[in-house]
Amino acid sequence: MTSTIGPTEVVGAHDEERPARKLTGRWDLGVWAASIVIAVLVLRQVFWPFTQGVQFYLVIFLGLTLPLVFLCYRPTSKSPQNPGIVDWAYATVALFVGLYPVLPFGGNGFAGGYDAFLDRPELSTPDIIAGGLLLLLILEATRRTTGWVLPIVCLGFLAFAYYGGFLPQNWDFAHAGIDFGQIVNALYNEQSGFYGIPLNVAATYVVLFTIYGAVLNTSGAGGFFVDFSFALFRRSRTAAGRTAATSGFLLGTVSGSGTATTVSLGAITWPVLRKAGYPKENAGGLLAASGIGAILSPPTLGAAAFIIAEYLQTSYLNVLVWAIVPTLLYYLGIGLAVEADARRFHVNDTGIPTPESRTSAPGVAVDNPPRLWTVLRQGWFHFASLGIIVVFLAMDIPPFTAVVYATGVAALFALIPRRHNARGWVRDLADSLAEGIRGALPVVAVCAAAGIITSTITKTGLGLALADALVDAAKALASDPTAVLVLTVVLAAVAVCVLGLAVPVTASFIISWVILGPALINLGVAPAETAMFIFYYAVLSEVTPPTALAAVAAAAITGGSVMGTMWQTWKYTLPAFLVPIAFVLTDNGAALLLQRPVGTVLWVVAVSAVGIGALAVVTGGWLFGPVRLPARLLCVPAALLLLYLNPMSIGIGLGFLVIAVAVHLITRAKEKAHA
């Protein structure tokens, strides 16, 4: 039976971020006003940055946003919707200790103020108390927004830093030990702690993009994107599947969350897929894959993409360019799977399900989709703001500036038609600003917590020790350098996926980068390929069993089997799991990130596309007709060898593929002869 719960409940149950409170009355108004103040602060930093430096801004930003977490997120699912005395106590203390570095307090004879705080030779007792309280509050904020796992991981790293001196000193992981005051100093007074790159990205990039997404959402961009997808494919055989995939890609610019996009997409397109004859599990797999594809794809990607740009000291535009070919290959895989499904489920060439595949359940009509020109005439401006981001990035304008201008365009052209007076327009814009700030709160908490981990790893040298251990494990299984690289890459992929099962994508990327990144770089993999490899696997953890949050959410929408939906999701996302491995194993793999000459890029992309096609035969079971097991098994080595992108392996892979096609054609001819 199909689930009847609403999209909001599904997101709250299955997203990696916990649902926010539904505030009422003066509580809602107070948080709304505070969010507007923070939004103004963020916009001020874009055009008139503080002269005291970025860290000064981050102190104020964290000091103002952390209290909102305790007001907007409940400590338990049974707590009341409006904040209570404990929540207000947490918020008050968070405000004080968050802003403490810029307040006129010193202690132990030290002067107060931000400059004096940075210049202290050692932290005073009040400094350590304030820093310790801030540490505890960040852990509690992370628990409220994402659950227990990430705070426990942080506590584990803190325990390692404090007790590391008690480990046998001949162990590779042992260190001298760090006392509590030194830990607080590293977190509170250095750029690798709370106020490191992760929080900087959240406070400059992520929050602005969430405001942009909120403006798009308020303006009705989500509905326009779905209408555009329906109009684009109209009555084709694969209209239902293509509409779901395209809508997911476009809705990701509004949501920014794979699971949330999956749920929004499913609420709209599941009736269409059902009417077209898709089984529940197949439809759920397509919805989850489409939702995840949104945060794997330019022009927005996910929060981790901004962190890549900061870690590698490159432009965000370069990261977008690196993602182009993997995105095309990902959607090629989905497209081929959709083509196979359309034939397996007997959808006719009008896109209307055939009598034998019809269900009695009501659905959205696909036989009268809107006309493309009509849709574009009514909402072309939704694409205009996206185009501005790309154009401004190409002009070397910083992404945080580009997204502010794009938000302005969206506010002018998209919000105005919804209102007939200036007051209504201002209220819509203010609501979008407040919603954007509230939407960024979980990311702020996660990024501040990630600073705990990165600081601990930096201070103790744990990252290099774990990287060496990973390579040593690979060398214990093989001695050939190529085999060592392959094994290290496979072990790293598994490690990122396992880590991503427990923590949000952003935290998973940061932890994996500081631990696994050095291992791959030391084996000769370029930093760009290493970062993108880790990024893709961090995102793909949302569709990795046994948790597979996006797939579980999709199953809740369609009412299908959870495990069946997970495996169908793998069918659609398999190219995304293999392509990242392809661009770290060989030098030619860098062409998939457009890091090689045009000629190399062209043949590498062509070979990879053929490899994706072989994968589609394996998972979809369709070529010129149903593909039997022998031909499908032959396509497995064909796909793997083609994606290795070495001339010899490509030749052997093509040989396997030719044999597979020949076996399929012969088998099909025999079946027709006996029909």
CSV table of C-alpha atoms in Angstrom, one decimal, residues 6-440:
chain,number,residue,atom,x,y,z
A,6,GLY,CA,3.4,13.9,3.9
A,7,PRO,CA,6.7,15.0,2.4
A,8,THR,CA,7.7,17.0,5.5
A,9,GLU,CA,7.3,13.9,7.8
A,10,VAL,CA,9.3,11.8,5.4
A,11,VAL,CA,12.2,14.3,5.3
A,12,GLY,CA,12.1,14.5,9.1
A,13,ALA,CA,12.2,10.8,9.5
A,14,HIS,CA,14.9,9.9,6.9
A,15,ASP,CA,17.0,13.0,6.2
A,16,GLU,CA,20.5,13.2,7.8
A,17,GLU,CA,19.4,16.5,9.3
A,18,ARG,CA,16.7,16.5,12.0
A,19,PRO,CA,13.5,18.5,11.4
A,20,ALA,CA,13.4,22.0,12.8
A,21,ARG,CA,10.8,23.2,15.3
A,22,LYS,CA,7.5,24.6,14.0
A,23,LEU,CA,7.6,27.8,16.1
A,24,THR,CA,4.5,29.8,16.8
A,25,GLY,CA,3.6,33.3,17.9
A,26,ARG,CA,6.2,35.5,19.4
A,27,TRP,CA,8.8,32.7,19.4
A,28,ASP,CA,8.5,32.5,15.6
A,29,LEU,CA,8.7,36.3,15.3
A,30,GLY,CA,11.7,36.5,17.5
A,31,VAL,CA,13.7,33.9,15.6
A,32,TRP,CA,12.5,35.5,12.3
A,33,ALA,CA,13.9,38.9,13.4
A,34,ALA,CA,17.2,37.4,14.6
A,35,SER,CA,17.6,35.5,11.3
A,36,ILE,CA,17.1,38.8,9.4
A,37,VAL,CA,19.8,40.4,11.5
A,38,ILE,CA,22.2,37.5,10.6
A,39,ALA,CA,21.3,37.7,7.0
A,40,VAL,CA,22.2,41.4,6.9
A,41,LEU,CA,25.5,40.5,8.6
A,42,VAL,CA,26.2,37.9,5.9
A,43,LEU,CA,25.4,40.3,3.1
A,44,ARG,CA,27.5,43.1,4.7
A,45,GLN,CA,30.5,40.7,4.8
A,46,VAL,CA,30.2,40.2,1.0
A,47,PHE,CA,30.4,43.9,0.1
A,48,TRP,CA,32.0,45.5,3.2
A,49,PRO,CA,34.0,42.9,5.0
A,50,PHE,CA,35.3,43.5,8.5
A,51,THR,CA,38.7,45.1,8.6
A,52,GLN,CA,39.7,42.8,11.5
A,53,GLY,CA,39.8,39.9,9.2
A,54,VAL,CA,37.8,36.7,8.3
A,55,GLN,CA,38.2,35.1,11.8
A,56,PHE,CA,36.6,38.2,13.4
A,57,TYR,CA,33.5,37.7,11.2
A,58,LEU,CA,33.4,34.0,11.9
A,59,VAL,CA,33.4,34.6,15.7
A,60,ILE,CA,30.4,37.0,15.3
A,61,PHE,CA,28.7,34.6,12.8
A,62,LEU,CA,29.0,31.6,15.1
A,63,GLY,CA,28.1,33.6,18.2
A,64,LEU,CA,24.8,34.7,16.5
A,65,THR,CA,23.8,31.5,14.7
A,66,LEU,CA,24.6,28.9,17.5
A,67,PRO,CA,21.9,30.3,19.9
A,68,LEU,CA,19.4,29.9,17.1
A,69,VAL,CA,20.1,26.2,16.9
A,70,PHE,CA,18.8,25.7,20.4
A,71,LEU,CA,15.7,27.8,19.7
A,72,CYS,CA,15.0,26.1,16.4
A,73,TYR,CA,15.8,22.5,17.1
A,74,ARG,CA,14.4,20.3,19.9
A,75,PRO,CA,16.6,18.3,22.3
A,76,THR,CA,14.3,15.3,21.8
A,77,SER,CA,11.5,14.3,19.5
A,78,LYS,CA,9.1,14.6,22.5
A,79,SER,CA,10.0,18.1,23.5
A,80,PRO,CA,7.5,20.9,22.9
A,81,GLN,CA,7.6,22.8,19.6
A,82,ASN,CA,8.4,26.1,21.2
A,83,PRO,CA,11.6,26.5,23.2
A,84,GLY,CA,11.6,26.1,27.0
A,85,ILE,CA,13.7,27.4,29.8
A,86,VAL,CA,16.6,25.0,29.1
A,87,ASP,CA,16.7,26.0,25.5
A,88,TRP,CA,16.8,29.6,26.4
A,89,ALA,CA,19.6,29.0,28.9
A,90,TYR,CA,21.6,27.2,26.3
A,91,ALA,CA,21.0,30.0,23.8
A,92,THR,CA,22.0,32.7,26.3
A,93,VAL,CA,25.2,30.9,27.2
A,94,ALA,CA,26.0,30.2,23.5
A,95,LEU,CA,25.6,33.9,22.7
A,96,PHE,CA,28.0,34.9,25.5
A,97,VAL,CA,30.7,32.3,24.9
A,98,GLY,CA,30.4,32.6,21.1
A,99,LEU,CA,31.0,36.3,21.2
A,100,TYR,CA,33.4,36.1,24.1
A,101,PRO,CA,36.6,36.6,22.0
A,102,VAL,CA,35.3,40.0,20.8
A,103,LEU,CA,34.0,41.1,24.2
A,104,PRO,CA,36.0,43.3,26.6
A,105,PHE,CA,36.9,40.5,29.0
A,106,GLY,CA,40.3,39.1,29.7
A,107,GLY,CA,41.1,37.7,33.1
A,108,ASN,CA,44.4,36.8,34.7
A,109,GLY,CA,45.5,40.4,34.0
A,110,PHE,CA,44.9,40.1,30.2
A,111,ALA,CA,43.2,42.9,28.3
A,112,GLY,CA,39.9,42.2,26.6
A,113,GLY,CA,38.8,42.6,23.0
A,114,TYR,CA,39.5,40.6,19.9
A,115,ASP,CA,43.1,41.7,19.2
A,116,ALA,CA,44.1,41.1,22.8
A,117,PHE,CA,42.5,37.6,22.6
A,118,LEU,CA,44.6,36.7,19.6
A,119,ASP,CA,47.8,38.1,21.1
A,120,ARG,CA,47.7,36.3,24.4
A,121,PRO,CA,50.7,34.0,25.0
A,122,GLU,CA,48.3,31.6,26.7
A,123,LEU,CA,44.6,31.5,27.4
A,124,SER,CA,43.4,32.7,30.8
A,125,THR,CA,41.2,30.7,33.1
A,126,PRO,CA,38.0,32.5,31.9
A,127,ASP,CA,39.1,31.9,28.3
A,128,ILE,CA,39.4,28.2,28.9
A,129,ILE,CA,36.0,28.1,30.7
A,130,ALA,CA,34.4,30.0,27.8
A,131,GLY,CA,36.1,27.8,25.2
A,132,GLY,CA,35.1,24.6,27.0
A,133,LEU,CA,31.5,25.7,27.2
A,134,LEU,CA,31.5,26.6,23.5
A,135,LEU,CA,32.9,23.1,22.8
A,136,LEU,CA,30.1,21.4,24.7
A,137,LEU,CA,27.4,23.7,23.1
A,138,ILE,CA,28.7,22.9,19.6
A,139,LEU,CA,28.5,19.2,20.3
A,140,GLU,CA,24.9,19.6,21.7
A,141,ALA,CA,23.9,21.7,18.7
A,142,THR,CA,25.3,19.0,16.3
A,143,ARG,CA,23.4,16.3,18.2
A,144,ARG,CA,20.2,18.3,17.9
A,145,THR,CA,20.5,18.9,14.2
A,146,THR,CA,22.1,15.6,13.0
A,147,GLY,CA,21.9,13.0,15.8
A,148,TRP,CA,24.4,11.3,18.1
A,149,VAL,CA,27.0,9.9,15.7
A,150,LEU,CA,29.0,13.0,14.8
A,151,PRO,CA,29.2,14.3,18.4
A,152,ILE,CA,30.4,10.8,19.5
A,153,VAL,CA,33.0,10.9,16.8
A,154,CYS,CA,34.2,14.3,17.9
A,155,LEU,CA,34.4,13.1,21.5
A,156,GLY,CA,36.5,10.1,20.3
A,157,PHE,CA,39.0,12.4,18.6
A,158,LEU,CA,39.1,14.7,21.7
A,159,ALA,CA,39.8,11.6,23.9
A,160,PHE,CA,42.6,10.6,21.6
A,161,ALA,CA,44.1,14.0,21.8
A,162,TYR,CA,44.0,14.1,25.6
A,163,TYR,CA,44.9,10.5,26.4
A,164,GLY,CA,47.3,9.9,23.4
A,165,GLY,CA,50.3,10.2,25.8
A,166,PHE,CA,49.2,7.0,27.6
A,167,LEU,CA,49.5,4.9,24.4
A,168,PRO,CA,52.7,2.8,23.9
A,169,GLN,CA,55.1,5.2,22.4
A,170,ASN,CA,56.3,2.7,19.8
A,171,TRP,CA,52.8,2.8,18.2
A,172,ASP,CA,52.5,4.8,15.1
A,173,PHE,CA,49.5,6.6,16.5
A,174,ALA,CA,51.0,7.6,19.8
A,175,HIS,CA,51.8,11.2,20.7
A,176,ALA,CA,52.9,13.2,23.7
A,177,GLY,CA,49.3,14.1,24.8
A,178,ILE,CA,47.6,17.4,24.8
A,179,ASP,CA,46.1,18.9,28.0
A,180,PHE,CA,42.7,20.5,28.1
A,181,GLY,CA,43.9,24.1,28.0
A,182,GLN,CA,45.9,23.3,24.8
A,183,ILE,CA,42.9,21.6,23.2
A,184,VAL,CA,40.7,24.6,23.9
A,185,ASN,CA,43.4,27.0,22.6
A,186,ALA,CA,43.7,25.0,19.4
A,187,LEU,CA,39.9,25.1,18.9
A,188,TYR,CA,39.2,28.6,20.2
A,189,ASN,CA,42.2,30.7,19.2
A,190,GLU,CA,43.6,29.1,16.1
A,191,GLN,CA,42.3,28.9,12.5
A,192,SER,CA,42.3,25.1,12.4
A,193,GLY,CA,39.6,24.8,15.1
A,194,PHE,CA,36.0,26.2,15.3
A,195,TYR,CA,36.9,29.0,13.0
A,196,GLY,CA,38.6,27.0,10.3
A,197,ILE,CA,37.9,26.4,6.6
A,198,PRO,CA,34.6,24.4,7.2
A,199,LEU,CA,33.0,27.2,9.2
A,200,ASN,CA,34.3,29.8,6.8
A,201,VAL,CA,32.7,27.9,3.9
A,202,ALA,CA,29.4,27.7,5.8
A,203,ALA,CA,29.4,31.4,6.7
A,204,THR,CA,30.3,32.7,3.3
A,205,TYR,CA,29.2,30.2,0.6
A,206,VAL,CA,26.6,27.8,2.1
A,207,VAL,CA,24.5,30.4,3.9
A,208,LEU,CA,24.3,32.5,0.7
A,209,PHE,CA,23.2,29.6,-1.4
A,210,THR,CA,20.6,28.6,1.1
A,211,ILE,CA,19.2,32.1,1.0
A,212,TYR,CA,19.2,31.9,-2.8
A,213,GLY,CA,17.4,28.5,-2.6
A,214,ALA,CA,14.8,30.0,-0.2
A,215,VAL,CA,14.1,32.9,-2.6
A,216,LEU,CA,13.7,30.4,-5.5
A,217,ASN,CA,11.4,28.3,-3.4
A,218,THR,CA,9.3,31.3,-2.4
A,219,SER,CA,9.0,32.4,-6.0
A,220,GLY,CA,7.6,29.0,-7.1
A,221,ALA,CA,10.7,27.9,-8.9
A,222,GLY,CA,10.2,24.3,-7.8
A,223,GLY,CA,6.8,24.0,-9.5
A,224,PHE,CA,8.2,25.7,-12.6
A,225,PHE,CA,11.1,23.2,-12.9
A,226,VAL,CA,8.7,20.3,-12.7
A,227,ASP,CA,6.3,21.9,-15.3
A,228,PHE,CA,9.4,22.5,-17.5
A,229,SER,CA,10.4,18.9,-17.3
A,230,PHE,CA,6.9,17.7,-18.2
A,231,ALA,CA,6.7,20.0,-21.1
A,232,LEU,CA,10.2,19.1,-22.3
A,233,PHE,CA,9.4,15.4,-22.9
A,234,ARG,CA,5.7,15.5,-23.3
A,235,ARG,CA,4.4,12.2,-24.9
A,236,SER,CA,7.7,10.3,-25.5
A,237,ARG,CA,8.0,6.6,-24.5
A,238,THR,CA,10.3,7.6,-21.6
A,239,ALA,CA,8.6,10.8,-20.6
A,240,ALA,CA,7.9,9.7,-17.0
A,241,GLY,CA,11.4,8.6,-16.3
A,242,ARG,CA,13.1,11.5,-18.0
A,243,THR,CA,10.7,13.9,-16.2
A,244,ALA,CA,11.7,12.5,-12.8
A,245,ALA,CA,15.5,12.7,-13.6
A,246,THR,CA,15.3,16.2,-15.0
A,247,SER,CA,13.1,17.5,-12.3
A,248,GLY,CA,15.4,16.1,-9.7
A,249,PHE,CA,18.4,17.9,-11.3
A,250,LEU,CA,16.6,21.2,-11.3
A,251,LEU,CA,15.0,20.9,-7.9
A,252,GLY,CA,18.4,20.4,-6.4
A,253,THR,CA,19.1,24.1,-7.0
A,254,VAL,CA,16.3,24.9,-4.6
A,255,SER,CA,16.8,22.2,-2.0
A,256,GLY,CA,20.5,21.4,-1.7
A,257,SER,CA,19.8,18.1,0.1
A,258,GLY,CA,19.7,14.8,-1.7
A,259,THR,CA,17.1,13.3,0.6
A,260,ALA,CA,14.9,16.4,0.7
A,261,THR,CA,15.0,16.6,-3.2
A,262,THR,CA,14.1,13.0,-3.4
A,263,VAL,CA,11.0,13.5,-1.2
A,264,SER,CA,9.9,16.7,-3.0
A,265,LEU,CA,10.4,15.0,-6.4
A,266,GLY,CA,8.6,11.9,-5.3
A,267,ALA,CA,5.5,13.8,-4.0
A,268,ILE,CA,5.1,15.2,-7.5
A,269,THR,CA,6.3,12.6,-9.9
A,270,TRP,CA,5.5,9.3,-8.2
A,271,PRO,CA,1.9,9.3,-9.4
A,272,VAL,CA,3.3,9.8,-13.0
A,273,LEU,CA,5.7,6.9,-12.6
A,274,ARG,CA,3.0,4.7,-11.1
A,275,LYS,CA,0.6,5.5,-14.0
A,276,ALA,CA,3.3,4.7,-16.5
A,277,GLY,CA,3.7,1.3,-15.0
A,278,TYR,CA,6.8,1.6,-12.9
A,279,PRO,CA,6.9,-0.9,-10.0
A,280,LYS,CA,7.3,0.8,-6.6
A,281,GLU,CA,10.9,-0.3,-6.0
A,282,ASN,CA,12.0,0.8,-9.5
A,283,ALA,CA,10.3,4.2,-9.1
A,284,GLY,CA,11.8,4.6,-5.7
A,285,GLY,CA,15.3,3.8,-7.0
A,286,LEU,CA,14.9,6.4,-9.8
A,287,LEU,CA,13.6,9.0,-7.4
A,288,ALA,CA,16.6,8.5,-5.0
A,289,ALA,CA,19.1,8.5,-7.9
A,290,SER,CA,17.6,11.7,-9.3
A,291,GLY,CA,17.6,13.4,-5.9
A,292,ILE,CA,21.2,12.6,-5.3
A,293,GLY,CA,22.2,13.6,-8.8
A,294,ALA,CA,21.2,17.1,-7.9
A,295,ILE,CA,24.0,17.6,-5.4
A,296,LEU,CA,26.5,15.8,-7.7
A,297,SER,CA,25.9,18.3,-10.5
A,298,PRO,CA,26.8,21.8,-11.5
A,299,PRO,CA,26.0,24.7,-11.0
A,300,THR,CA,25.3,24.3,-7.3
A,301,LEU,CA,26.8,20.9,-6.2
A,302,GLY,CA,26.9,20.4,-2.4
A,303,ALA,CA,28.5,22.3,0.5
A,304,ALA,CA,31.6,20.0,0.3
A,305,ALA,CA,32.3,21.4,-3.2
A,306,PHE,CA,33.0,24.9,-1.7
A,307,ILE,CA,35.3,23.2,0.8
A,308,ILE,CA,37.2,21.6,-2.0
A,309,ALA,CA,37.8,25.0,-3.5
A,310,GLU,CA,39.1,26.3,-0.2
A,311,TYR,CA,41.3,23.3,0.5
A,312,LEU,CA,42.9,23.3,-2.9
A,313,GLN,CA,43.0,27.1,-3.1
A,314,THR,CA,41.3,27.1,-6.5
A,315,SER,CA,38.2,28.8,-7.8
A,316,TYR,CA,34.7,27.3,-7.4
A,317,LEU,CA,34.4,27.6,-11.2
A,318,ASN,CA,37.2,25.0,-11.5
A,319,VAL,CA,35.4,22.6,-9.2
A,320,LEU,CA,32.2,23.1,-11.4
A,321,VAL,CA,34.3,22.3,-14.5
A,322,TRP,CA,35.7,19.2,-12.9
A,323,ALA,CA,32.2,18.0,-12.3
A,324,ILE,CA,30.9,18.4,-15.8
A,325,VAL,CA,31.9,15.1,-17.4
A,326,PRO,CA,31.1,12.9,-14.3
A,327,THR,CA,27.7,14.5,-14.3
A,328,LEU,CA,27.1,13.8,-17.9
A,329,LEU,CA,28.2,10.2,-17.4
A,330,TYR,CA,25.9,9.9,-14.3
A,331,TYR,CA,22.9,11.1,-16.2
A,332,LEU,CA,23.8,9.0,-19.2
A,333,GLY,CA,23.6,5.9,-16.9
A,334,ILE,CA,20.2,7.1,-15.6
A,335,GLY,CA,19.0,7.8,-19.1
A,336,LEU,CA,20.0,4.3,-20.4
A,337,ALA,CA,18.3,2.7,-17.4
A,338,VAL,CA,15.2,4.7,-18.1
A,339,GLU,CA,15.2,3.6,-21.7
A,340,ALA,CA,15.5,0.0,-20.6
A,341,ASP,CA,12.7,0.4,-18.0
A,342,ALA,CA,10.4,1.9,-20.5
A,343,ARG,CA,10.6,-1.2,-22.6
A,344,ARG,CA,10.6,-3.7,-19.8
A,345,PHE,CA,7.5,-2.2,-18.2
A,346,HIS,CA,5.7,-2.0,-21.6
A,347,VAL,CA,5.2,1.8,-21.8
A,348,ASN,CA,4.0,2.7,-25.3
A,349,ASP,CA,5.4,5.4,-27.5
A,350,THR,CA,2.9,8.1,-26.3
A,351,GLY,CA,4.1,7.9,-22.8
A,352,ILE,CA,0.7,6.6,-21.7
A,353,PRO,CA,0.8,3.2,-20.0
A,354,THR,CA,-0.6,0.3,-22.0
A,355,PRO,CA,-3.7,-1.4,-20.7
A,356,GLU,CA,-1.7,-4.3,-19.1
A,357,SER,CA,0.5,-1.9,-17.1
A,358,ARG,CA,-2.2,0.4,-15.9
A,359,THR,CA,-3.0,0.6,-12.2
A,360,SER,CA,-6.3,1.7,-10.7
A,361,ALA,CA,-4.6,4.3,-8.5
A,362,PRO,CA,-5.1,7.9,-9.5
A,363,GLY,CA,-2.2,9.8,-10.9
A,364,VAL,CA,-1.1,12.9,-12.6
A,365,ALA,CA,-2.1,12.8,-16.3
A,366,VAL,CA,0.9,12.6,-18.7
A,367,ASP,CA,-1.2,12.7,-21.8
A,368,ASN,CA,-1.8,16.4,-21.6
A,369,PRO,CA,1.5,18.0,-20.5
A,370,PRO,CA,1.9,21.8,-20.7
A,371,ARG,CA,3.5,23.2,-23.8
A,372,LEU,CA,7.2,24.1,-23.5
A,373,TRP,CA,6.8,27.7,-24.9
A,374,THR,CA,3.9,28.4,-22.5
A,375,VAL,CA,5.9,27.2,-19.5
A,376,LEU,CA,9.0,29.2,-20.5
A,377,ARG,CA,7.0,32.3,-21.1
A,378,GLN,CA,5.6,32.2,-17.6
A,379,GLY,CA,8.8,31.4,-15.8
A,380,TRP,CA,11.9,32.0,-17.9
A,381,PHE,CA,13.3,34.2,-15.1
A,382,HIS,CA,13.9,31.2,-12.9
A,383,PHE,CA,16.7,30.1,-15.3
A,384,ALA,CA,18.0,33.6,-15.6
A,385,SER,CA,19.3,33.6,-12.0
A,386,LEU,CA,21.0,30.3,-12.5
A,387,GLY,CA,22.6,31.6,-15.7
A,388,ILE,CA,23.9,34.6,-13.8
A,389,ILE,CA,25.8,32.4,-11.4
A,390,VAL,CA,27.6,30.6,-14.2
A,391,VAL,CA,28.3,33.8,-16.2
A,392,PHE,CA,29.7,35.6,-13.2
A,393,LEU,CA,31.9,32.7,-12.2
A,394,ALA,CA,33.2,32.6,-15.7
A,395,MET,CA,34.0,36.3,-15.3
A,396,ASP,CA,36.1,35.4,-12.2
A,397,ILE,CA,33.7,37.0,-9.9
A,398,PRO,CA,33.7,35.3,-6.4
A,399,PRO,CA,30.9,32.7,-6.0
A,400,PHE,CA,29.5,34.4,-2.9
A,401,THR,CA,29.2,37.7,-4.8
A,402,ALA,CA,27.7,35.9,-7.9
A,403,VAL,CA,25.1,34.2,-5.8
A,404,VAL,CA,24.1,37.5,-4.1
A,405,TYR,CA,23.5,39.0,-7.6
A,406,ALA,CA,21.6,35.9,-8.7
A,407,THR,CA,19.5,36.2,-5.5
A,408,GLY,CA,18.7,39.8,-6.4
A,409,VAL,CA,17.6,38.9,-9.9
A,410,ALA,CA,15.4,36.1,-8.5
A,411,ALA,CA,13.9,38.5,-6.0
A,412,LEU,CA,13.2,41.1,-8.6
A,413,PHE,CA,11.8,39.0,-11.4
A,414,ALA,CA,10.4,36.0,-9.6
A,415,LEU,CA,8.9,37.5,-6.4
A,416,ILE,CA,7.4,40.6,-7.9
A,417,PRO,CA,4.8,38.8,-10.1
A,418,ARG,CA,3.6,37.1,-7.0
A,419,ARG,CA,2.7,40.4,-5.3
A,420,HIS,CA,0.8,43.5,-6.4
A,421,ASN,CA,2.3,45.8,-3.7
A,422,ALA,CA,5.7,46.7,-2.3
A,423,ARG,CA,4.8,45.6,1.2
A,424,GLY,CA,4.0,42.0,0.1
A,425,TRP,CA,7.2,41.9,-2.0
A,426,VAL,CA,9.3,43.1,1.0
A,427,ARG,CA,7.7,40.5,3.3
A,428,ASP,CA,8.4,37.7,0.8
A,429,LEU,CA,12.0,38.7,0.5
A,430,ALA,CA,12.4,39.0,4.3
A,431,ASP,CA,10.8,35.6,4.8
A,432,SER,CA,13.2,34.1,2.3
A,433,LEU,CA,16.2,35.7,4.0
A,434,ALA,CA,15.1,34.3,7.4
A,435,GLU,CA,14.3,30.9,5.9
A,436,GLY,CA,17.8,30.8,4.3
A,437,ILE,CA,19.5,31.4,7.6
A,438,ARG,CA,17.4,28.8,9.4
A,439,GLY,CA,18.1,26.3,6.6
A,440,ALA,CA,21.9,26.8,7.0
